Amino acid sequence: MIALQYSLLFTSIYDDIERDDIMTDSIRELTLLQPDDWHIHLRDGKALSTTVPHAANSFNRVICMPNLVPPVKNADEALAYRTRILAHLQASDLNAERKTAFDPRMTLYLTDNTTALDIETAAKSGIVQAVKLYPAGATTNSSDGVTNINACVDVFEALEKYNLPLLLHGEVTQDHVDIFDREKRFLDEVLGQIIAKFPTLKIVMEHITTSDAADFVLAQGNHIAATITPQHLMFNRNHMLVGGIKPHFYCLPILKRESHQKVLLDVATSGNPKFFLGTDSAPHATDKKEAACGCAGCYSAETALPLYATAFDSVGKIDKLEGFASRFGAQFYGLPLNESKITLVNTPMQVPASYPYFDGGSLTPLMAGETLPWSIKA
């Protein structure tokens, strides 16, 4: 195992922000409606004993990604996965209130063999919240993903009919396309066509990373939305590459230029309901991240709210966090707002260097060992 020793030197997301524009001193404590995470990877099996309590400690509803091995392809498999998640929740040390509030919402993995009947059954199940499209080979465990968008017409029509949102990993996967251009190419070559052919289909562009994606979402109707991760708000590709490669910053879609990061911060903190919280928290054992395989994913489930608070406060918009974290996602999905609350305080916390993981391994979180200015009030 490689012992990583580095400092993020994270004092502010923008070095050129005038401190007169920052409201840090005016808000020292912030109480929010309990947030939801509209994009999370909990994994399966023994991993759930770590990931489920971390997520349930801060979030009520979480949309669970279906890219397991094998993937979650129908309502029966979604129900079985949810049952496994809840079993680990009950076995955890969380208090009764958190156990009762936690509601894992399931997704189906769209494949070339998904049928309209699969969509109908999922929509009527009461537990499937959306369907996830991974272009084949786009990210972790995506080899079963869609190879031909044009063959999904019946599925897209069924999604429209049953008002079930389509969640997109928005990247093309052709080998000749530069990895930093894959999101924009997806917008130009794929997503525009889907929207034109299925004009009422609800779509979430997951974990957007570019100004192109932000502008695209802004130009569409209210049925098109996007999630944004903490790492894409707080960091850019310089943080990952300058001074040596930092594998715990490596995720897909990959971090982009600072100019894209700034636009993402602008839209996330704007109060526009098209943009809401989705951590894309994705656990990989430390020895798998710090290895030649370069597993893609940043783990942020336990510290997500202090991370987002730090990002919002860096541009003087901490007052906009509740909409992004607690309101806009629920409104998009047509779900009631949570009634419970959580309080953030402007008191520093140190991100753990690692967490114990299954089979004696460890799990390294985003910003491991670093100090954040915001923390969750006990």
mmCIF file of C-alpha atoms in Angstrom:
data_model
loop_
_atom_site.group_PDB
_atom_site.id
_atom_site.type_symbol
_atom_site.label_atom_id
_atom_site.label_comp_id
_atom_site.label_asym_id
_atom_site.label_seq_id
_atom_site.Cartn_x
_atom_site.Cartn_y
_atom_site.Cartn_z
ATOM 1 C CA MET A 1 0.000 0.000 0.000
ATOM 2 C CA ILE A 2 1.264 3.435 -0.883
ATOM 3 C CA ALA A 3 1.352 5.911 1.994
ATOM 4 C CA LEU A 4 0.097 9.177 0.578
ATOM 5 C CA GLN A 5 1.472 12.321 2.171
ATOM 6 C CA TYR A 6 0.140 15.506 0.650
ATOM 7 C CA SER A 7 -1.608 18.710 1.548
ATOM 8 C CA LEU A 8 -4.410 20.130 -0.516
ATOM 9 C CA LEU A 9 -3.542 23.670 0.458
ATOM 10 C CA PHE A 10 -7.268 24.307 0.364
ATOM 11 C CA THR A 11 -7.901 27.703 1.835
ATOM 12 C CA SER A 12 -10.405 28.978 -0.702
ATOM 13 C CA ILE A 13 -11.795 27.695 -3.947
ATOM 14 C CA TYR A 14 -11.138 31.022 -5.604
ATOM 15 C CA ASP A 15 -7.878 32.716 -4.837
ATOM 16 C CA ASP A 16 -9.178 35.910 -6.403
ATOM 17 C CA ILE A 17 -12.357 36.304 -4.321
ATOM 18 C CA GLU A 18 -12.490 39.498 -2.306
ATOM 19 C CA ARG A 19 -13.153 38.706 1.345
ATOM 20 C CA ASP A 20 -15.618 41.607 1.468
ATOM 21 C CA ASP A 21 -17.932 39.437 -0.619
ATOM 22 C CA ILE A 22 -17.850 36.510 1.809
ATOM 23 C CA MET A 23 -20.474 36.089 4.516
ATOM 24 C CA THR A 24 -18.491 33.658 6.682
ATOM 25 C CA ASP A 25 -18.657 35.896 9.756
ATOM 26 C CA SER A 26 -22.399 36.494 9.457
ATOM 27 C CA ILE A 27 -23.521 32.848 9.634
ATOM 28 C CA ARG A 28 -21.937 30.667 12.291
ATOM 29 C CA GLU A 29 -24.666 28.033 12.522
ATOM 30 C CA LEU A 30 -27.050 26.791 9.838
ATOM 31 C CA THR A 31 -30.049 24.494 10.387
ATOM 32 C CA LEU A 32 -31.329 22.735 7.270
ATOM 33 C CA LEU A 33 -34.157 20.425 6.435
ATOM 34 C CA GLN A 34 -32.580 16.963 6.384
ATOM 35 C CA PRO A 35 -30.891 16.591 2.986
ATOM 36 C CA ASP A 36 -31.221 13.773 0.470
ATOM 37 C CA ASP A 37 -28.465 12.360 -1.728
ATOM 38 C CA TRP A 38 -29.750 11.916 -5.256
ATOM 39 C CA HIS A 39 -26.740 9.900 -6.442
ATOM 40 C CA ILE A 40 -24.746 7.520 -4.261
ATOM 41 C CA HIS A 41 -22.886 4.216 -4.551
ATOM 42 C CA LEU A 42 -23.361 1.976 -1.547
ATOM 43 C CA ARG A 43 -21.926 -1.139 -3.230
ATOM 44 C CA ASP A 44 -23.024 -4.513 -1.896
ATOM 45 C CA GLY A 45 -22.139 -7.292 0.502
ATOM 46 C CA LYS A 46 -19.749 -6.479 3.331
ATOM 47 C CA ALA A 47 -19.154 -2.951 2.007
ATOM 48 C CA LEU A 48 -22.673 -2.021 3.164
ATOM 49 C CA SER A 49 -21.648 -2.231 6.822
ATOM 50 C CA THR A 50 -19.543 0.912 6.220
ATOM 51 C CA THR A 51 -21.366 2.791 3.471
ATOM 52 C CA VAL A 52 -24.931 2.510 4.769
ATOM 53 C CA PRO A 53 -24.360 4.063 8.234
ATOM 54 C CA HIS A 54 -22.206 6.801 6.703
ATOM 55 C CA ALA A 55 -24.991 7.759 4.294
ATOM 56 C CA ALA A 56 -27.823 7.356 6.795
ATOM 57 C CA ASN A 57 -26.113 9.607 9.328
ATOM 58 C CA SER A 58 -26.748 12.699 7.161
ATOM 59 C CA PHE A 59 -29.319 11.821 4.507
ATOM 60 C CA ASN A 60 -32.907 10.628 4.573
ATOM 61 C CA ARG A 61 -33.456 9.477 0.989
ATOM 62 C CA VAL A 62 -30.610 8.252 -1.190
ATOM 63 C CA ILE A 63 -30.792 7.168 -4.802
ATOM 64 C CA CYS A 64 -28.729 3.983 -4.943
ATOM 65 C CA MET A 65 -26.786 3.336 -8.111
ATOM 66 C CA PRO A 66 -27.415 -0.060 -9.721
ATOM 67 C CA ASN A 67 -23.937 -0.853 -11.109
ATOM 68 C CA LEU A 68 -23.324 -3.857 -8.910
ATOM 69 C CA VAL A 69 -21.817 -7.120 -10.100
ATOM 70 C CA PRO A 70 -24.183 -8.369 -11.466
ATOM 71 C CA PRO A 71 -26.171 -5.160 -12.030
ATOM 72 C CA VAL A 72 -29.689 -4.427 -10.744
ATOM 73 C CA LYS A 73 -31.772 -4.899 -13.886
ATOM 74 C CA ASN A 74 -35.379 -5.356 -12.750
ATOM 75 C CA ALA A 75 -37.757 -4.567 -9.891
ATOM 76 C CA ASP A 76 -37.241 -7.901 -8.144
ATOM 77 C CA GLU A 77 -33.477 -7.392 -8.057
ATOM 78 C CA ALA A 78 -34.006 -3.825 -6.829
ATOM 79 C CA LEU A 79 -36.188 -5.057 -3.980
ATOM 80 C CA ALA A 80 -33.611 -7.691 -3.011
ATOM 81 C CA TYR A 81 -30.836 -5.060 -3.004
ATOM 82 C CA ARG A 82 -32.924 -2.695 -0.883
ATOM 83 C CA THR A 83 -33.559 -5.493 1.597
ATOM 84 C CA ARG A 84 -29.805 -6.082 1.941
ATOM 85 C CA ILE A 85 -29.211 -2.352 2.499
ATOM 86 C CA LEU A 86 -31.862 -2.159 5.215
ATOM 87 C CA ALA A 87 -30.467 -5.237 6.944
ATOM 88 C CA HIS A 88 -27.113 -3.485 7.320
ATOM 89 C CA LEU A 89 -28.896 -0.334 8.487
ATOM 90 C CA GLN A 90 -30.609 -2.216 11.297
ATOM 91 C CA ALA A 91 -27.332 -3.886 12.282
ATOM 92 C CA SER A 92 -25.566 -0.517 12.565
ATOM 93 C CA ASP A 93 -25.038 1.619 15.681
ATOM 94 C CA LEU A 94 -27.184 4.487 14.361
ATOM 95 C CA ASN A 95 -29.956 5.748 16.609
ATOM 96 C CA ALA A 96 -33.561 4.708 16.061
ATOM 97 C CA GLU A 97 -34.535 8.046 14.497
ATOM 98 C CA ARG A 98 -31.899 7.761 11.766
ATOM 99 C CA LYS A 99 -32.777 4.137 11.094
ATOM 100 C CA THR A 100 -36.444 5.016 10.693
ATOM 101 C CA ALA A 101 -35.796 8.027 8.452
ATOM 102 C CA PHE A 102 -33.369 6.388 6.034
ATOM 103 C CA ASP A 103 -35.086 5.514 2.758
ATOM 104 C CA PRO A 104 -32.965 3.959 -0.004
ATOM 105 C CA ARG A 105 -34.596 4.659 -3.365
ATOM 106 C CA MET A 106 -33.653 2.186 -6.050
ATOM 107 C CA THR A 107 -32.673 2.453 -9.694
ATOM 108 C CA LEU A 108 -32.570 -0.005 -12.577
ATOM 109 C CA TYR A 109 -29.508 -0.484 -14.733
ATOM 110 C CA LEU A 110 -30.501 0.128 -18.355
ATOM 111 C CA THR A 111 -29.078 -2.515 -20.686
ATOM 112 C CA ASP A 112 -29.578 -3.385 -24.331
ATOM 113 C CA ASN A 113 -32.095 -6.006 -23.154
ATOM 114 C CA THR A 114 -34.265 -3.817 -20.886
ATOM 115 C CA THR A 115 -37.920 -3.936 -21.948
ATOM 116 C CA ALA A 116 -40.896 -1.621 -21.641
ATOM 117 C CA LEU A 117 -42.446 -4.221 -19.315
ATOM 118 C CA ASP A 118 -39.410 -3.914 -17.019
ATOM 119 C CA ILE A 119 -40.073 -0.180 -16.829
ATOM 120 C CA GLU A 120 -43.790 -0.618 -16.135
ATOM 121 C CA THR A 121 -43.094 -3.118 -13.355
ATOM 122 C CA ALA A 122 -40.456 -0.848 -11.837
ATOM 123 C CA ALA A 123 -42.727 2.200 -11.948
ATOM 124 C CA LYS A 124 -45.464 0.292 -10.118
ATOM 125 C CA SER A 125 -43.105 -1.214 -7.519
ATOM 126 C CA GLY A 126 -43.093 1.821 -5.222
ATOM 127 C CA ILE A 127 -39.353 1.510 -4.571
ATOM 128 C CA VAL A 128 -37.749 2.206 -7.973
ATOM 129 C CA GLN A 129 -37.182 5.939 -8.351
ATOM 130 C CA ALA A 130 -35.402 6.085 -11.707
ATOM 131 C CA VAL A 131 -33.520 4.220 -14.417
ATOM 132 C CA LYS A 132 -29.796 4.722 -14.968
ATOM 133 C CA LEU A 133 -28.135 4.824 -18.367
ATOM 134 C CA TYR A 134 -24.423 4.059 -18.449
ATOM 135 C CA PRO A 135 -22.833 4.107 -21.871
ATOM 136 C CA ALA A 136 -20.981 0.782 -22.014
ATOM 137 C CA GLY A 137 -17.476 1.200 -20.598
ATOM 138 C CA ALA A 138 -17.999 4.726 -19.257
ATOM 139 C CA THR A 139 -17.140 4.069 -15.601
ATOM 140 C CA THR A 140 -16.929 1.445 -12.843
ATOM 141 C CA ASN A 141 -18.973 -1.698 -13.562
ATOM 142 C CA SER A 142 -20.476 -0.264 -16.750
ATOM 143 C CA SER A 143 -19.611 -3.082 -19.130
ATOM 144 C CA ASP A 144 -23.299 -4.117 -19.258
ATOM 145 C CA GLY A 145 -24.340 -0.596 -20.254
ATOM 146 C CA VAL A 146 -26.111 0.567 -23.373
ATOM 147 C CA THR A 147 -24.258 0.137 -26.653
ATOM 148 C CA ASN A 148 -26.928 1.622 -28.942
ATOM 149 C CA ILE A 149 -29.111 4.504 -27.749
ATOM 150 C CA ASN A 150 -31.325 4.182 -30.835
ATOM 151 C CA ALA A 151 -32.379 0.711 -29.706
ATOM 152 C CA CYS A 152 -33.891 2.126 -26.481
ATOM 153 C CA VAL A 153 -36.945 3.758 -28.068
ATOM 154 C CA ASP A 154 -39.501 1.475 -26.393
ATOM 155 C CA VAL A 155 -37.839 1.960 -23.017
ATOM 156 C CA PHE A 156 -37.748 5.752 -23.332
ATOM 157 C CA GLU A 157 -41.424 5.778 -24.339
ATOM 158 C CA ALA A 158 -42.264 3.722 -21.250
ATOM 159 C CA LEU A 159 -40.250 6.073 -19.030
ATOM 160 C CA GLU A 160 -42.251 8.990 -20.418
ATOM 161 C CA LYS A 161 -45.533 7.134 -19.935
ATOM 162 C CA TYR A 162 -44.847 6.263 -16.294
ATOM 163 C CA ASN A 163 -43.041 9.517 -15.454
ATOM 164 C CA LEU A 164 -39.922 7.636 -14.357
ATOM 165 C CA PRO A 165 -36.781 9.778 -14.676
ATOM 166 C CA LEU A 166 -33.798 8.762 -16.774
ATOM 167 C CA LEU A 167 -30.461 9.325 -15.045
ATOM 168 C CA LEU A 168 -27.500 9.757 -17.363
ATOM 169 C CA HIS A 169 -23.787 9.218 -17.026
ATOM 170 C CA GLY A 170 -23.202 11.797 -19.711
ATOM 171 C CA GLU A 171 -20.060 10.780 -21.562
ATOM 172 C CA VAL A 172 -19.334 9.232 -24.925
ATOM 173 C CA THR A 173 -16.922 6.317 -24.745
ATOM 174 C CA GLN A 174 -15.177 6.153 -28.119
ATOM 175 C CA ASP A 175 -11.455 5.598 -27.610
ATOM 176 C CA HIS A 176 -10.466 8.436 -29.946
ATOM 177 C CA VAL A 177 -12.384 11.094 -27.941
ATOM 178 C CA ASP A 178 -10.242 12.960 -25.405
ATOM 179 C CA ILE A 179 -11.332 12.142 -21.849
ATOM 180 C CA PHE A 180 -11.730 15.858 -21.047
ATOM 181 C CA ASP A 181 -14.118 16.304 -24.011
ATOM 182 C CA ARG A 182 -16.400 13.304 -23.481
ATOM 183 C CA GLU A 183 -19.121 15.140 -21.573
ATOM 184 C CA LYS A 184 -19.485 17.880 -24.162
ATOM 185 C CA ARG A 185 -19.545 15.354 -26.984
ATOM 186 C CA PHE A 186 -22.337 13.482 -25.192
ATOM 187 C CA LEU A 187 -24.384 16.691 -25.010
ATOM 188 C CA ASP A 188 -23.842 17.421 -28.686
ATOM 189 C CA GLU A 189 -24.206 13.927 -30.103
ATOM 190 C CA VAL A 190 -26.527 12.017 -27.762
ATOM 191 C CA LEU A 191 -28.531 13.999 -25.220
ATOM 192 C CA GLY A 192 -29.869 16.572 -27.657
ATOM 193 C CA GLN A 193 -31.315 13.766 -29.777
ATOM 194 C CA ILE A 194 -32.946 12.050 -26.794
ATOM 195 C CA ILE A 195 -34.644 15.276 -25.702
ATOM 196 C CA ALA A 196 -35.839 16.031 -29.250
ATOM 197 C CA LYS A 197 -37.395 12.571 -29.636
ATOM 198 C CA PHE A 198 -38.826 12.335 -26.109
ATOM 199 C CA PRO A 199 -39.720 15.916 -25.178
ATOM 200 C CA THR A 200 -41.494 15.129 -21.887
ATOM 201 C CA LEU A 201 -38.987 12.587 -20.547
ATOM 202 C CA LYS A 202 -37.605 13.663 -17.160
ATOM 203 C CA ILE A 203 -33.817 13.540 -17.275
ATOM 204 C CA VAL A 204 -31.089 14.106 -14.708
ATOM 205 C CA MET A 205 -27.595 14.761 -15.977
ATOM 206 C CA GLU A 206 -25.588 13.139 -13.203
ATOM 207 C CA HIS A 207 -22.404 14.629 -11.740
ATOM 208 C CA ILE A 208 -21.970 17.367 -14.349
ATOM 209 C CA THR A 209 -18.400 18.621 -14.698
ATOM 210 C CA THR A 210 -18.349 21.333 -17.363
ATOM 211 C CA SER A 211 -19.734 24.761 -18.105
ATOM 212 C CA ASP A 212 -21.108 23.188 -21.296
ATOM 213 C CA ALA A 213 -23.306 20.850 -19.249
ATOM 214 C CA ALA A 214 -24.428 23.669 -16.935
ATOM 215 C CA ASP A 215 -25.384 25.847 -19.900
ATOM 216 C CA PHE A 216 -27.170 22.933 -21.569
ATOM 217 C CA VAL A 217 -29.305 22.240 -18.499
ATOM 218 C CA LEU A 218 -30.114 25.940 -18.104
ATOM 219 C CA ALA A 219 -31.335 26.073 -21.708
ATOM 220 C CA GLN A 220 -33.823 23.206 -21.248
ATOM 221 C CA GLY A 221 -37.240 22.989 -19.638
ATOM 222 C CA ASN A 222 -37.862 22.170 -16.000
ATOM 223 C CA HIS A 223 -37.917 18.431 -16.755
ATOM 224 C CA ILE A 224 -34.135 18.498 -17.285
ATOM 225 C CA ALA A 225 -31.970 18.772 -14.154
ATOM 226 C CA ALA A 226 -28.459 17.972 -12.924
ATOM 227 C CA THR A 227 -26.628 16.784 -9.836
ATOM 228 C CA ILE A 228 -23.248 18.139 -8.774
ATOM 229 C CA THR A 229 -20.677 16.435 -6.553
ATOM 230 C CA PRO A 230 -18.566 18.037 -3.811
ATOM 231 C CA GLN A 231 -15.323 17.207 -5.613
ATOM 232 C CA HIS A 232 -16.386 19.005 -8.798
ATOM 233 C CA LEU A 233 -17.317 22.096 -6.771
ATOM 234 C CA MET A 234 -14.118 22.149 -4.716
ATOM 235 C CA PHE A 235 -11.401 20.956 -7.075
ATOM 236 C CA ASN A 236 -10.143 20.984 -10.641
ATOM 237 C CA ARG A 237 -7.655 18.906 -12.570
ATOM 238 C CA ASN A 238 -4.678 20.857 -11.194
ATOM 239 C CA HIS A 239 -5.498 19.550 -7.725
ATOM 240 C CA MET A 240 -5.370 16.018 -9.088
ATOM 241 C CA LEU A 241 -2.244 16.307 -11.246
ATOM 242 C CA VAL A 242 0.072 19.114 -10.146
ATOM 243 C CA GLY A 243 2.881 17.999 -7.853
ATOM 244 C CA GLY A 244 2.125 14.324 -8.394
ATOM 245 C CA ILE A 245 -0.985 12.312 -9.121
ATOM 246 C CA LYS A 246 -3.523 12.228 -6.275
ATOM 247 C CA PRO A 247 -5.522 9.015 -6.855
ATOM 248 C CA HIS A 248 -8.246 9.924 -4.365
ATOM 249 C CA PHE A 249 -9.222 12.834 -6.619
ATOM 250 C CA TYR A 250 -9.649 10.511 -9.596
ATOM 251 C CA CYS A 251 -13.282 10.053 -10.545
ATOM 252 C CA LEU A 252 -15.334 9.767 -13.712
ATOM 253 C CA PRO A 253 -16.303 12.085 -15.226
ATOM 254 C CA ILE A 254 -12.816 13.393 -14.516
ATOM 255 C CA LEU A 255 -12.104 16.766 -12.893
ATOM 256 C CA LYS A 256 -11.920 19.553 -15.463
ATOM 257 C CA ARG A 257 -10.375 23.042 -15.763
ATOM 258 C CA GLU A 258 -10.766 25.695 -13.069
ATOM 259 C CA SER A 259 -13.009 27.694 -15.427
ATOM 260 C CA HIS A 260 -15.522 24.810 -15.433
ATOM 261 C CA GLN A 261 -15.268 24.472 -11.652
ATOM 262 C CA LYS A 262 -16.175 28.133 -11.227
ATOM 263 C CA VAL A 263 -19.287 27.791 -13.404
ATOM 264 C CA LEU A 264 -20.423 24.732 -11.448
ATOM 265 C CA LEU A 265 -20.084 26.739 -8.235
ATOM 266 C CA ASP A 266 -22.057 29.579 -9.791
ATOM 267 C CA VAL A 267 -25.014 27.403 -10.769
ATOM 268 C CA ALA A 268 -24.967 25.260 -7.607
ATOM 269 C CA THR A 269 -25.123 28.350 -5.397
ATOM 270 C CA SER A 270 -27.508 30.315 -7.628
ATOM 271 C CA GLY A 271 -30.734 29.016 -6.089
ATOM 272 C CA ASN A 272 -31.792 27.559 -9.441
ATOM 273 C CA PRO A 273 -33.850 24.403 -8.695
ATOM 274 C CA LYS A 274 -32.446 22.593 -11.737
ATOM 275 C CA PHE A 275 -29.273 21.823 -9.769
ATOM 276 C CA PHE A 276 -29.206 19.700 -6.627
ATOM 277 C CA LEU A 277 -27.072 17.488 -4.440
ATOM 278 C CA GLY A 278 -25.702 14.179 -5.663
ATOM 279 C CA THR A 279 -22.444 13.133 -4.030
ATOM 280 C CA ASP A 280 -21.568 10.271 -6.383
ATOM 281 C CA SER A 281 -19.802 8.950 -3.287
ATOM 282 C CA ALA A 282 -18.086 5.807 -4.551
ATOM 283 C CA PRO A 283 -16.080 3.573 -2.213
ATOM 284 C CA HIS A 284 -12.979 1.716 -3.320
ATOM 285 C CA ALA A 285 -10.610 0.062 -0.868
ATOM 286 C CA THR A 286 -7.488 2.177 -0.366
ATOM 287 C CA ASP A 287 -5.175 -0.443 -1.858
ATOM 288 C CA LYS A 288 -7.324 -0.473 -5.016
ATOM 289 C CA LYS A 289 -7.269 3.325 -5.355
ATOM 290 C CA GLU A 290 -3.516 3.599 -4.711
ATOM 291 C CA ALA A 291 -2.648 1.091 -7.400
ATOM 292 C CA ALA A 292 -1.998 0.899 -11.108
ATOM 293 C CA CYS A 293 -5.660 0.036 -11.779
ATOM 294 C CA GLY A 294 -6.686 3.591 -10.882
ATOM 295 C CA CYS A 295 -10.208 2.851 -9.648
ATOM 296 C CA ALA A 296 -12.457 5.839 -10.375
ATOM 297 C CA GLY A 297 -14.457 7.340 -7.533
ATOM 298 C CA CYS A 298 -14.273 9.731 -4.572
ATOM 299 C CA TYR A 299 -15.691 8.655 -1.210
ATOM 300 C CA SER A 300 -17.560 11.422 0.621
ATOM 301 C CA ALA A 301 -20.672 9.888 2.201
ATOM 302 C CA GLU A 302 -19.902 10.698 5.851
ATOM 303 C CA THR A 303 -18.455 14.200 5.343
ATOM 304 C CA ALA A 304 -20.549 15.331 2.365
ATOM 305 C CA LEU A 305 -22.430 18.121 4.145
ATOM 306 C CA PRO A 306 -19.311 19.802 5.601
ATOM 307 C CA LEU A 307 -17.716 19.513 2.154
ATOM 308 C CA TYR A 308 -20.671 21.186 0.429
ATOM 309 C CA ALA A 309 -20.897 23.806 3.170
ATOM 310 C CA THR A 310 -17.228 24.630 2.656
ATOM 311 C CA ALA A 311 -17.754 25.005 -1.084
ATOM 312 C CA PHE A 312 -20.849 27.215 -0.725
ATOM 313 C CA ASP A 313 -19.267 29.353 1.995
ATOM 314 C CA SER A 314 -16.152 29.904 -0.118
ATOM 315 C CA VAL A 315 -18.265 32.062 -2.437
ATOM 316 C CA GLY A 316 -20.418 33.630 0.264
ATOM 317 C CA LYS A 317 -23.503 31.546 -0.535
ATOM 318 C CA ILE A 318 -23.910 29.313 2.497
ATOM 319 C CA ASP A 319 -27.508 30.574 2.724
ATOM 320 C CA LYS A 320 -28.248 28.820 -0.595
ATOM 321 C CA LEU A 321 -27.241 25.381 0.676
ATOM 322 C CA GLU A 322 -30.662 24.260 1.917
ATOM 323 C CA GLY A 323 -32.308 24.612 -1.467
ATOM 324 C CA PHE A 324 -29.536 22.676 -3.199
ATOM 325 C CA ALA A 325 -29.260 19.984 -0.509
ATOM 326 C CA SER A 326 -32.776 19.599 0.874
ATOM 327 C CA ARG A 327 -35.432 21.022 -1.451
ATOM 328 C CA PHE A 328 -34.727 20.992 -5.165
ATOM 329 C CA GLY A 329 -34.121 17.270 -5.606
ATOM 330 C CA ALA A 330 -37.284 16.283 -3.773
ATOM 331 C CA GLN A 331 -39.270 18.782 -5.797
ATOM 332 C CA PHE A 332 -37.883 17.434 -9.077
ATOM 333 C CA TYR A 333 -38.766 13.855 -8.128
ATOM 334 C CA GLY A 334 -42.218 14.868 -6.865
ATOM 335 C CA LEU A 335 -41.528 13.785 -3.290
ATOM 336 C CA PRO A 336 -42.403 15.567 -0.037
ATOM 337 C CA LEU A 337 -39.747 17.601 1.724
ATOM 338 C CA ASN A 338 -38.207 16.021 4.778
ATOM 339 C CA GLU A 339 -39.464 17.267 8.146
ATOM 340 C CA SER A 340 -36.423 16.404 10.252
ATOM 341 C CA LYS A 341 -33.515 18.839 10.453
ATOM 342 C CA ILE A 342 -29.747 18.859 10.749
ATOM 343 C CA THR A 343 -27.465 21.658 11.918
ATOM 344 C CA LEU A 344 -24.086 22.667 10.530
ATOM 345 C CA VAL A 345 -21.740 24.802 12.597
ATOM 346 C CA ASN A 346 -18.804 26.933 11.519
ATOM 347 C CA THR A 347 -16.481 24.859 13.713
ATOM 348 C CA PRO A 348 -13.472 23.088 12.175
ATOM 349 C CA MET A 349 -13.424 19.327 11.801
ATOM 350 C CA GLN A 350 -10.704 16.984 10.621
ATOM 351 C CA VAL A 351 -11.641 14.505 7.936
ATOM 352 C CA PRO A 352 -10.594 11.002 9.062
ATOM 353 C CA ALA A 353 -7.416 9.704 7.459
ATOM 354 C CA SER A 354 -9.270 6.479 6.683
ATOM 355 C CA TYR A 355 -12.168 4.266 7.701
ATOM 356 C CA PRO A 356 -12.042 0.551 8.481
ATOM 357 C CA TYR A 357 -13.359 -1.401 5.512
ATOM 358 C CA PHE A 358 -14.337 -5.017 5.092
ATOM 359 C CA ASP A 359 -11.890 -7.931 5.250
ATOM 360 C CA GLY A 360 -9.354 -5.852 7.158
ATOM 361 C CA GLY A 361 -9.014 -3.190 4.471
ATOM 362 C CA SER A 362 -9.348 0.581 4.695
ATOM 363 C CA LEU A 363 -11.304 3.240 2.856
ATOM 364 C CA THR A 364 -9.768 6.677 2.232
ATOM 365 C CA PRO A 365 -12.251 9.576 2.025
ATOM 366 C CA LEU A 366 -12.055 12.733 -0.051
ATOM 367 C CA MET A 367 -9.738 15.234 1.698
ATOM 368 C CA ALA A 368 -8.483 12.579 4.111
ATOM 369 C CA GLY A 369 -6.661 14.127 7.080
ATOM 370 C CA GLU A 370 -7.521 17.691 6.029
ATOM 371 C CA THR A 371 -9.433 20.232 8.119
ATOM 372 C CA LEU A 372 -12.815 21.585 6.984
ATOM 373 C CA PRO A 373 -14.217 24.822 8.458
ATOM 374 C CA TRP A 374 -17.746 23.380 8.797
ATOM 375 C CA SER A 375 -18.967 20.382 10.757
ATOM 376 C CA ILE A 376 -22.239 18.695 11.728
ATOM 377 C CA LYS A 377 -23.521 19.658 15.164
ATOM 378 C CA ALA A 378 -23.850 16.667 17.441
#
